[in-house]
Short mmCIF file of C-alpha atoms in Angstrom, two decimals:
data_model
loop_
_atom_site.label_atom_id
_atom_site.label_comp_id
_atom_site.label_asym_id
_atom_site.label_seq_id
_atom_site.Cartn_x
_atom_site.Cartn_y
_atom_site.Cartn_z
CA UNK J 79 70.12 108.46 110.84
CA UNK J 80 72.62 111.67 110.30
CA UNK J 81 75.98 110.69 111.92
CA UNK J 82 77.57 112.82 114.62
CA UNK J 83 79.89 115.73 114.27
CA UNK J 84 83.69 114.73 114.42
CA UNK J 85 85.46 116.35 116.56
CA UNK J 86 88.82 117.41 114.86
CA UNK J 87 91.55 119.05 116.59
CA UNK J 88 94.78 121.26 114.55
CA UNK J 89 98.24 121.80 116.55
CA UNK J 90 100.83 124.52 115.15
CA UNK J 91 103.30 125.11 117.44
CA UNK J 92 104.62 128.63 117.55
CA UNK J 93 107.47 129.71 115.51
CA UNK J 94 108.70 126.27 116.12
CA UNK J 95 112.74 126.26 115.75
CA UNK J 96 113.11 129.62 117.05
CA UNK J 97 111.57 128.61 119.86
CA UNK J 98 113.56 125.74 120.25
CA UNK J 99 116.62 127.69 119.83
CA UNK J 100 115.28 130.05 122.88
CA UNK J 101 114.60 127.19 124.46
CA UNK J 102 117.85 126.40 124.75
CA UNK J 103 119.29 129.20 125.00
CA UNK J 104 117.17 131.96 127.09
CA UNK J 105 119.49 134.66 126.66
CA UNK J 106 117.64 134.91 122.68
CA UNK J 107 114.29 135.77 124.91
CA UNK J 108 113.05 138.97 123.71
CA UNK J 109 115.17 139.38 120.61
CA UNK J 110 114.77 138.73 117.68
CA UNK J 111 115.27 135.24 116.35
CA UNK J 112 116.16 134.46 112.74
CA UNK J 113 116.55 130.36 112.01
CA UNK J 114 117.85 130.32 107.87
CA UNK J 115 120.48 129.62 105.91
CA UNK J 116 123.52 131.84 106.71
CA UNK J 117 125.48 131.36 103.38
CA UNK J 118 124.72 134.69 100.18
CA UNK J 119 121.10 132.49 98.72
CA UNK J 120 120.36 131.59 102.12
CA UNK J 121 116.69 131.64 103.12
CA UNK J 122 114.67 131.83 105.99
CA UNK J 123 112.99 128.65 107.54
CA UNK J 124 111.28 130.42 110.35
CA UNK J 125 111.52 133.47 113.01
CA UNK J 126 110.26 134.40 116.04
CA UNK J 127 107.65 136.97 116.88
CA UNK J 128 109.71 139.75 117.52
CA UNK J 129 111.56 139.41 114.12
CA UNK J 130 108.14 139.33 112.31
CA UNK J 131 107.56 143.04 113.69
CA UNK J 132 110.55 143.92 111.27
CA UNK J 133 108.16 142.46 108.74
CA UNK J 134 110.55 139.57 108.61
CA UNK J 135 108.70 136.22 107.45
CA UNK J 136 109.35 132.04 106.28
CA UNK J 137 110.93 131.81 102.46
CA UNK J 138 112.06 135.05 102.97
CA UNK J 139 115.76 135.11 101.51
CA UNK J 140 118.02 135.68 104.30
CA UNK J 141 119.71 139.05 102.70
CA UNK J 142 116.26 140.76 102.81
CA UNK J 143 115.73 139.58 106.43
CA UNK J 144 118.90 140.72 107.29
CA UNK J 145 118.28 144.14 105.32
CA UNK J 146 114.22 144.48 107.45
CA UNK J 147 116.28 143.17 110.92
CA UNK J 148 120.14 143.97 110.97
CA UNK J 149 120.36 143.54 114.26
CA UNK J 150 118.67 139.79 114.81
CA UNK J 151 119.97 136.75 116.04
CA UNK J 152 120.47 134.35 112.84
CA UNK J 153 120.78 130.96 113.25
CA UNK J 154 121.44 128.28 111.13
CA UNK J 155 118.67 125.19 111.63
CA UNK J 156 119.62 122.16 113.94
CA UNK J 157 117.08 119.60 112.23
CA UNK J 158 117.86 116.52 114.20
CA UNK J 159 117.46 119.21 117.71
CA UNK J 160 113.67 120.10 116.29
CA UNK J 161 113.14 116.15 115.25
CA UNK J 162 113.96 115.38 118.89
CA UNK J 163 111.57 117.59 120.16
CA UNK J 164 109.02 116.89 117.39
CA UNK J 165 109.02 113.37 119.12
CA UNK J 166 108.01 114.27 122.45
CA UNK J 167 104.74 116.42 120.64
CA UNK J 168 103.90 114.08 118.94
CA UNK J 169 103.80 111.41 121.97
CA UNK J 170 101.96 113.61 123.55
CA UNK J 171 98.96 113.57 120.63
CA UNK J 172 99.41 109.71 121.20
CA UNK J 173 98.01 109.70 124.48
CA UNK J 174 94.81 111.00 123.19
CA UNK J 175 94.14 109.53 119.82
CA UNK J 176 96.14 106.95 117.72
CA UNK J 177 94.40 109.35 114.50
CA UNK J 178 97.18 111.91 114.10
CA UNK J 179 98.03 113.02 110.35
CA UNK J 180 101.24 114.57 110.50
CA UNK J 181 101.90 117.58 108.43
CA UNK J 182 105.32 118.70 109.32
CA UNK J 183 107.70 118.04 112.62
CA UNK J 184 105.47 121.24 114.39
CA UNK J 185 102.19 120.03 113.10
CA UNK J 186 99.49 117.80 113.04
CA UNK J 187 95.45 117.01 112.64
CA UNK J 188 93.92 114.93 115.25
CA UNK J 189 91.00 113.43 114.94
CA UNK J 190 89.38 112.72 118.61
CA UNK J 191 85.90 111.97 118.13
CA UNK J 192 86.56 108.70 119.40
CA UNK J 193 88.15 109.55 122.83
CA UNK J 194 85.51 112.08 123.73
CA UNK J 195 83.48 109.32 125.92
CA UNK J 196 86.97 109.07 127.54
CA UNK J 197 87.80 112.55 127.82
CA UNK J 198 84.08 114.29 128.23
CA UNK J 199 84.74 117.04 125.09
CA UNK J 200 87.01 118.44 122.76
CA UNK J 201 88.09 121.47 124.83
CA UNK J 202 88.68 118.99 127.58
CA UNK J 203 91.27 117.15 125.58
CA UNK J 204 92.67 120.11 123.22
CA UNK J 205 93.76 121.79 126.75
CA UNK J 206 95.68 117.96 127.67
CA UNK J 207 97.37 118.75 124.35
CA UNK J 208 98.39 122.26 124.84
CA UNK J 209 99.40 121.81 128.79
CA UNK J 210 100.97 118.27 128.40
CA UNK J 211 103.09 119.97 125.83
CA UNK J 212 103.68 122.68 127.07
CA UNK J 213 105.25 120.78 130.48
CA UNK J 214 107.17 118.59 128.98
CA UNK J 215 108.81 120.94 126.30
CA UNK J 216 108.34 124.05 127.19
CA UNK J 217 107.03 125.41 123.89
CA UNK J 218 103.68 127.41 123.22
CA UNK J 219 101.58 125.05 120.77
CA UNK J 220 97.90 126.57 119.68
CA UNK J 221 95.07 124.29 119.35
CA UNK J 222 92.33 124.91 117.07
CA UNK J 223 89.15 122.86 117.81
CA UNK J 224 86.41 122.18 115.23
CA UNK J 225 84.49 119.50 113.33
CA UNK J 226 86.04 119.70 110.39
CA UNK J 227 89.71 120.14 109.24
CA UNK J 228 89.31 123.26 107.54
CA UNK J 229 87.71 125.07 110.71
CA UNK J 230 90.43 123.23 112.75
CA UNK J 231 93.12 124.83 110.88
CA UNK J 232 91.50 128.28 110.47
CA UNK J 233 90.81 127.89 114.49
CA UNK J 234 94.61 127.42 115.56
CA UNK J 235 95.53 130.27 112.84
CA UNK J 236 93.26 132.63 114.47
CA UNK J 237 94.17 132.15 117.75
CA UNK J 238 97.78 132.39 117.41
CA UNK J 239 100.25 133.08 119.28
CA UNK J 240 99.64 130.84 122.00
CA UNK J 241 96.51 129.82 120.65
CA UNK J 242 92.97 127.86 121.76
CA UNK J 243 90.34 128.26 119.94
CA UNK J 244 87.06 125.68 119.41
CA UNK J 245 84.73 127.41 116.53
CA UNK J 246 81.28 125.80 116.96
CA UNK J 247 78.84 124.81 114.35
CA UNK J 248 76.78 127.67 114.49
CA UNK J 249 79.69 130.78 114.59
CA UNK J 250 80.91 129.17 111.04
CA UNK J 251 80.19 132.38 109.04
CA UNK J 252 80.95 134.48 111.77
CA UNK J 253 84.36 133.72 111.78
CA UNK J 254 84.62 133.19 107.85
CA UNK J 255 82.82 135.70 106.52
CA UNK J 256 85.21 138.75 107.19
CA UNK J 257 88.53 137.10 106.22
CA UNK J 258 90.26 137.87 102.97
CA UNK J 259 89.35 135.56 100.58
CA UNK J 260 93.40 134.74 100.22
CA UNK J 261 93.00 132.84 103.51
CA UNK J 262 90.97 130.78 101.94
CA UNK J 263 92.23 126.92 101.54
CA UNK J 264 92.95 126.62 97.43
CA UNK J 265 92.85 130.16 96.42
CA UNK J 266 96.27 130.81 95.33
CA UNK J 267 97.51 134.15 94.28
CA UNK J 268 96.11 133.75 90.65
CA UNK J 269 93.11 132.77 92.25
CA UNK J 270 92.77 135.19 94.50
CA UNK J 271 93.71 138.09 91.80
CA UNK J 272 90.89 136.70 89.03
CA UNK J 273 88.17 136.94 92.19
CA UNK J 274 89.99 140.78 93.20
CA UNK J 275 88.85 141.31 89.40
CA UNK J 276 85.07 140.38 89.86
CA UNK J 277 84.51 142.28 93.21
CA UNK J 278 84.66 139.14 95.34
CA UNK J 279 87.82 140.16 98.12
CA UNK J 280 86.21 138.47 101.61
CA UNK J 281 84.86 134.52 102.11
CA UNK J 282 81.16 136.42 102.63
CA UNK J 283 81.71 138.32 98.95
CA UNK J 284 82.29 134.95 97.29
CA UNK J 285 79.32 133.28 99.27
CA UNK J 286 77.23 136.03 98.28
CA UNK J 287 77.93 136.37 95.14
CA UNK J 288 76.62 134.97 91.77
CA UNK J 289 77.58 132.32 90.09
CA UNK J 290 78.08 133.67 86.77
CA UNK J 291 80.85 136.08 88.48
CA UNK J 292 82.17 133.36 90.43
CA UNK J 293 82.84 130.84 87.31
CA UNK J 294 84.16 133.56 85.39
CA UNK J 295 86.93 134.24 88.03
CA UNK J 296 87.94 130.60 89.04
CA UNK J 297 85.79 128.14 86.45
CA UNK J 298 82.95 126.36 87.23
CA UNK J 299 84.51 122.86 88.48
CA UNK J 300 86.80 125.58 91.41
CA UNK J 301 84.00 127.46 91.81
CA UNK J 302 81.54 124.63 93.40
CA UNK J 303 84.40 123.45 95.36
CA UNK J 304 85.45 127.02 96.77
CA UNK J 305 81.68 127.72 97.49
CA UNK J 306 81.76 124.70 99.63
CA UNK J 307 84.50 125.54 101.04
CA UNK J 308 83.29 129.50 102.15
CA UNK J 309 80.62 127.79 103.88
CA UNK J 310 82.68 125.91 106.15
CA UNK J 311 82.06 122.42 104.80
CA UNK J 312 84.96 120.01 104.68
CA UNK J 313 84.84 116.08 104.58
CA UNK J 314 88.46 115.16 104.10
CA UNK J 315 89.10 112.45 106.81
CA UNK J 316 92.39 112.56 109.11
CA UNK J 317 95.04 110.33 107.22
CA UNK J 318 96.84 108.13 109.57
CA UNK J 319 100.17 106.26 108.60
CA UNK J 320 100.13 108.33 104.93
CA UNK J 321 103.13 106.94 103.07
CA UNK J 322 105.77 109.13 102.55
CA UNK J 323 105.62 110.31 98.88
CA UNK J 324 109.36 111.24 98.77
CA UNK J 325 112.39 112.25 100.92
CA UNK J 326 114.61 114.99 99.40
CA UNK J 327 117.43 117.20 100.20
CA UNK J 328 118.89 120.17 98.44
CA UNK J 329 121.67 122.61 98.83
CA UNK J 330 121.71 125.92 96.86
CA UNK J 331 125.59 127.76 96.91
CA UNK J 332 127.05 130.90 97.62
CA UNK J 333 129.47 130.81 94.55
CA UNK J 334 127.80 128.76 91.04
CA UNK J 335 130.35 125.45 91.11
CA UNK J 336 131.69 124.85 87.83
CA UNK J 337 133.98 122.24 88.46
CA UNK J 338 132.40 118.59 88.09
CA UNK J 339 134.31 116.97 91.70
CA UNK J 340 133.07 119.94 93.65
CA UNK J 341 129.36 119.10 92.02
CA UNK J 342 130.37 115.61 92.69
CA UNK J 343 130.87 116.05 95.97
CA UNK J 344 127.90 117.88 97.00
CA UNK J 345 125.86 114.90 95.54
CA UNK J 346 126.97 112.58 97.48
CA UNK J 347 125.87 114.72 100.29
CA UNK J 348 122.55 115.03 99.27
CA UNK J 349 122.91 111.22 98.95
CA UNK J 350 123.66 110.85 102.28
CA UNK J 351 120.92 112.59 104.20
CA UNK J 352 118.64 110.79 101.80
CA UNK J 353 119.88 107.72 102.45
CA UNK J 354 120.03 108.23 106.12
CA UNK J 355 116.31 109.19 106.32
CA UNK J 356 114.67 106.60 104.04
CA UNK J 357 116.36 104.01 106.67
CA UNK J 358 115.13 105.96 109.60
CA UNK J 359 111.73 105.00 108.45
CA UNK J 360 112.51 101.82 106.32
CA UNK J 361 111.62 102.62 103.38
CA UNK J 362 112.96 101.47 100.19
CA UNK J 363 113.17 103.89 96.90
CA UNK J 364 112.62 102.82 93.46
CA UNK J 365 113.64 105.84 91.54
CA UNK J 366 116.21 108.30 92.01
CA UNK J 367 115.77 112.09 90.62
CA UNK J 368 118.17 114.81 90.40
CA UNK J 369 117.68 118.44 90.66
CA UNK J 370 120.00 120.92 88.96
CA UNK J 371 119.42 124.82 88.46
CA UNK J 372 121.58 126.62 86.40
CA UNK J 373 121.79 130.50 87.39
CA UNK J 374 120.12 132.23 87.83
CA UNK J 375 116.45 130.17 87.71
CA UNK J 376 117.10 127.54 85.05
CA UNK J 377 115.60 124.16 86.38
CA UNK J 378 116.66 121.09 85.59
CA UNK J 379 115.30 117.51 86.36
CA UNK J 380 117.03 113.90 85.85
CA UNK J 381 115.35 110.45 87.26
CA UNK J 382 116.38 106.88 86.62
CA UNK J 383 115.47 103.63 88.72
CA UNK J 384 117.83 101.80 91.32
CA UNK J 385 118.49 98.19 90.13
CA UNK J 386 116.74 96.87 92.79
CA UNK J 387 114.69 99.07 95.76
CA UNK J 388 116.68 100.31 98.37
CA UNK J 389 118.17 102.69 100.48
CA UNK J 390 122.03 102.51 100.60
CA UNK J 391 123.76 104.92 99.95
CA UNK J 392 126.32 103.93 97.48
CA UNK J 393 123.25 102.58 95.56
CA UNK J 394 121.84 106.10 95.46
CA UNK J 395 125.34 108.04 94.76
CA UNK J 396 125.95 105.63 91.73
CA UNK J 397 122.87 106.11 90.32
CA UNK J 398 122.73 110.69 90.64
CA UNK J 399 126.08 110.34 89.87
CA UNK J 400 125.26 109.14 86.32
CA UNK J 401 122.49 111.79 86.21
CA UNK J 402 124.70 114.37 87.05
CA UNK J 403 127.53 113.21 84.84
CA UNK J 404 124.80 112.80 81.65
CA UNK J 405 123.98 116.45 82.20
CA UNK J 406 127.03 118.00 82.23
CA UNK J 407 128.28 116.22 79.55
CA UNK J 408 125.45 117.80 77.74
CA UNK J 409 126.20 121.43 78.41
CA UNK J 410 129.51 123.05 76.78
CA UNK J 411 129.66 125.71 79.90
CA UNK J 412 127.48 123.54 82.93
CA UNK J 413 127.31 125.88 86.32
CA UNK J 414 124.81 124.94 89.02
CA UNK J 415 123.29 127.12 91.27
CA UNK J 416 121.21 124.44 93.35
CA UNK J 417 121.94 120.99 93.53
CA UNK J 418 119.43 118.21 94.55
CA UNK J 419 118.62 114.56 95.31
CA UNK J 420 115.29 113.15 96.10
CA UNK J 421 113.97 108.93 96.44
CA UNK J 422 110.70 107.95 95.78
CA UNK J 423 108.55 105.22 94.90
CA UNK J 424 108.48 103.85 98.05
CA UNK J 425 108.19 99.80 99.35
CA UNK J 426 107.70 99.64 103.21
CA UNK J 427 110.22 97.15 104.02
CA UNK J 428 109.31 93.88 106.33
CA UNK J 429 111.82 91.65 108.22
CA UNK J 430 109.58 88.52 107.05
CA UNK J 431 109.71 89.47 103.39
CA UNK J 432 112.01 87.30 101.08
CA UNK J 433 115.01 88.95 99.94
CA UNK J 434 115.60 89.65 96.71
CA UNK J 435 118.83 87.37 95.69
CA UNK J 436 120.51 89.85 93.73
CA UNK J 437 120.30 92.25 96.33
CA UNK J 438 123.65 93.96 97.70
CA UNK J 439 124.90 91.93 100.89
CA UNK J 440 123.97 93.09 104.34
CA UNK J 441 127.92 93.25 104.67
CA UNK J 442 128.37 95.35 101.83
CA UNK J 443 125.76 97.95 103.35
CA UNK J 444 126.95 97.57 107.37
CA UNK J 445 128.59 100.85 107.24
CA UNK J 446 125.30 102.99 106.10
CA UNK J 447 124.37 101.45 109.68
CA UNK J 448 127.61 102.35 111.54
CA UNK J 449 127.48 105.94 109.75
CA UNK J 450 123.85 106.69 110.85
CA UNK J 451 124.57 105.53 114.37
CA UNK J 452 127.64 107.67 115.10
CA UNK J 453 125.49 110.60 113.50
CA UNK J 454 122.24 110.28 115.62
CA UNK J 455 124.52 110.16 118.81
CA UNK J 456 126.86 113.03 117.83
CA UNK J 457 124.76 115.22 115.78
CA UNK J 458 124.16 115.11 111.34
CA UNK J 459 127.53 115.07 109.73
CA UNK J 460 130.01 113.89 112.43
CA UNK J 461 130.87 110.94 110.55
CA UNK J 462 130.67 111.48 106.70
CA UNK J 463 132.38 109.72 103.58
CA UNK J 464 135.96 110.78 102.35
CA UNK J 465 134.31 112.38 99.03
CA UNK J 466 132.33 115.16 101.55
CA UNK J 467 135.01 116.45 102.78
CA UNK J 468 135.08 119.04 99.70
CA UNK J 469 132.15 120.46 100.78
CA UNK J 470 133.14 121.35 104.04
CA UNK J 471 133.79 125.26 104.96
CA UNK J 472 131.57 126.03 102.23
CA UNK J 473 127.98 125.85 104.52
#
């Protein structure tokens, strides 16, 4: 007995922090809208459609944008403004399905095939989605509709600005077969250059072509995979609840710090936000890795285990802190260029769980708590520690 299609539904909302920031401020309307770092490496997070006529685009650095668009708005991102309205999207996918993957705070895969007795078809509950957003935000979301993720995605992509789009079974190759073969999910641009080389530039070249030509550009194990892939087939499942794989934070500066306090200092910041969100979800990290780039692209990479898993952040400082300290000993002239913390290795924690006895004290943590209370109600960074204050003016 074949099973029935799914029914799988993509949400991107549209140029999501600028138009947050126009959201809340309508005077930006029509102008163009640059959300990125402000500081000399700054680089852009996202802009609106008006700044992408000047050719501006995401990961640009902000000295280019500002080069293509001197006359745009830049602003630098309010992340715990977007989270807030991430929440109220993503309640609203709630009330349709409890399958929602996540992929970022602006988008998400939904997989409905179980509500449609509920909610008669797809269409029917993609347009819930787009309106119920839409009136309690204010925000443009598209909605690509499909039975498959891949189609779902390429749907909402197609359709953008403002999107809604359901591609059916049988206009697969019809909407496939024209696009560069660079939109395709998995071709990178190595990829994509090695299949320029053979003739093969569109999805309906590669499907088309031979598979001598095709495992020459790509290999043979990519080559069945992207094949299935041109044709529109995709069985990856919608992954509910996936556990975090890490939470990092990085700052890159204006001016290389060469002074081992000032690096100090911006650790602990890092150390901080990590902190912060790992108990936001309650998660507890095993192992804590540093990041350090040396001007001008010279990575670096330090990790070492916390005693025991957890999430304060004196824990975490201690522990970079000795990273960073290691390294710099190491190097007769250290300047950094970038400086980053991430956790990982991850235990969900569980109020009914025994407690490991050497474990810090709850009173020896309280003020991670009091700290990430006066933040969420006053906004990231109202209430820091002493050592932060270094960094400050220097954003």
């Amino acid at each position: 007995m074949q099973q029935a299609p799914r029914a799988i539904i993509h949400v991107d909302m549209d140029a999501f922090y600028a138009s947050v920031e126009e959201l809340d401020d309508p005077s930006l309307v029509g102008k163009p809208v640059i959300v990125a770092g402000l500081g000399r490496r700054g680089v852009v997070s996202t802009c609106n459609y008006v700044a992408r006529t000047y050719g501006v685009r995401s990961a640009m650095p902000t000295s280019e944008a500002r080069r293509r668009c001197p006359d745009g708005v830049y602003i630098f991102p309010r992340h715990a403004r977007y989270a807030e309205i991430s929440e109220i999207v993503f309640s609203v996918f709630g009330e349709v399905t409890p399958m929602i993957e996540g992929l970022s705070l602006d988008e998400a895969f939904l997989d409905v095939t179980a509500s449609l007795r509920l909610f008669a078809s797809i269409e029917a509950i993609g347009r819930r989605v787009k309106e119920s957003i839409r009136e309690r935000t204010g925000l443009n979301a598209s909605v690509g509709m499909a039975h498959n993720k891949l189609l779902a995605k390429l749907a909402s992509e197609l359709s953008k600005p403002d999107g809604f789009l359901h591609i059916h079974p049988g206009e697969v190759q019809g909407y496939l077969d024209p696009l560069p073969i660079g939109r395709m999910w998995t071709v990178g641009k190595v990829a994509e250059e090695s299949l320029h080389k053979v003739g093969i530039r569109t999805i309906g070249d590669l499907i088309r072509a031979d598979a001598w030509r095709l495992n020459k550009a790509v290999g043979e194990r990519h080559a069945a995979q992207l094949r299935q892939l041109c044709l529109g087939e995709d069985r990856r499942a919608v992954v509910t609840d996936a556990p975090e794989v890490s939470i990092g934070s990085e700052w890159t500066f204006d001016i290389d710090v060469d002074e081992l306090p000032i690096a100090e200092a911006w650790l602990l910041r890092q150390c901080e936000r990590v902190g912060a969100r790992a108990r936001s979800r309650g998660v507890d990290a095993r192992t804590v890795s540093v990041k350090l780039r040396e001007p001008p692209f010279v990575t670096h990479s330090r990790q070492a285990q916390l005693p025991v898993p957890g999430n304060a952040t004196p824990d975490i400082y201690a522990v970079a802190r000795r990273l960073l300290q290691v390294w710099w000993n190491q190097h007769p002239r250290p300047r950094l260029r970038l400086l980053g913390v991430t956790l990982s290795g991850f235990d969900a924690r569980h109020s009914d769980e025994q407690q490991d006895m050497f474990a810090a004290p709850v009173s020896e943590k309280r003020s991670d708590g009091v700290q990430d209370r006066i933040n969420e109600r006053f906004g990231a960074g109202a209430l820091v520690r002493a050592g932060v204050l270094k960094t400050r003016g220097s954003e």
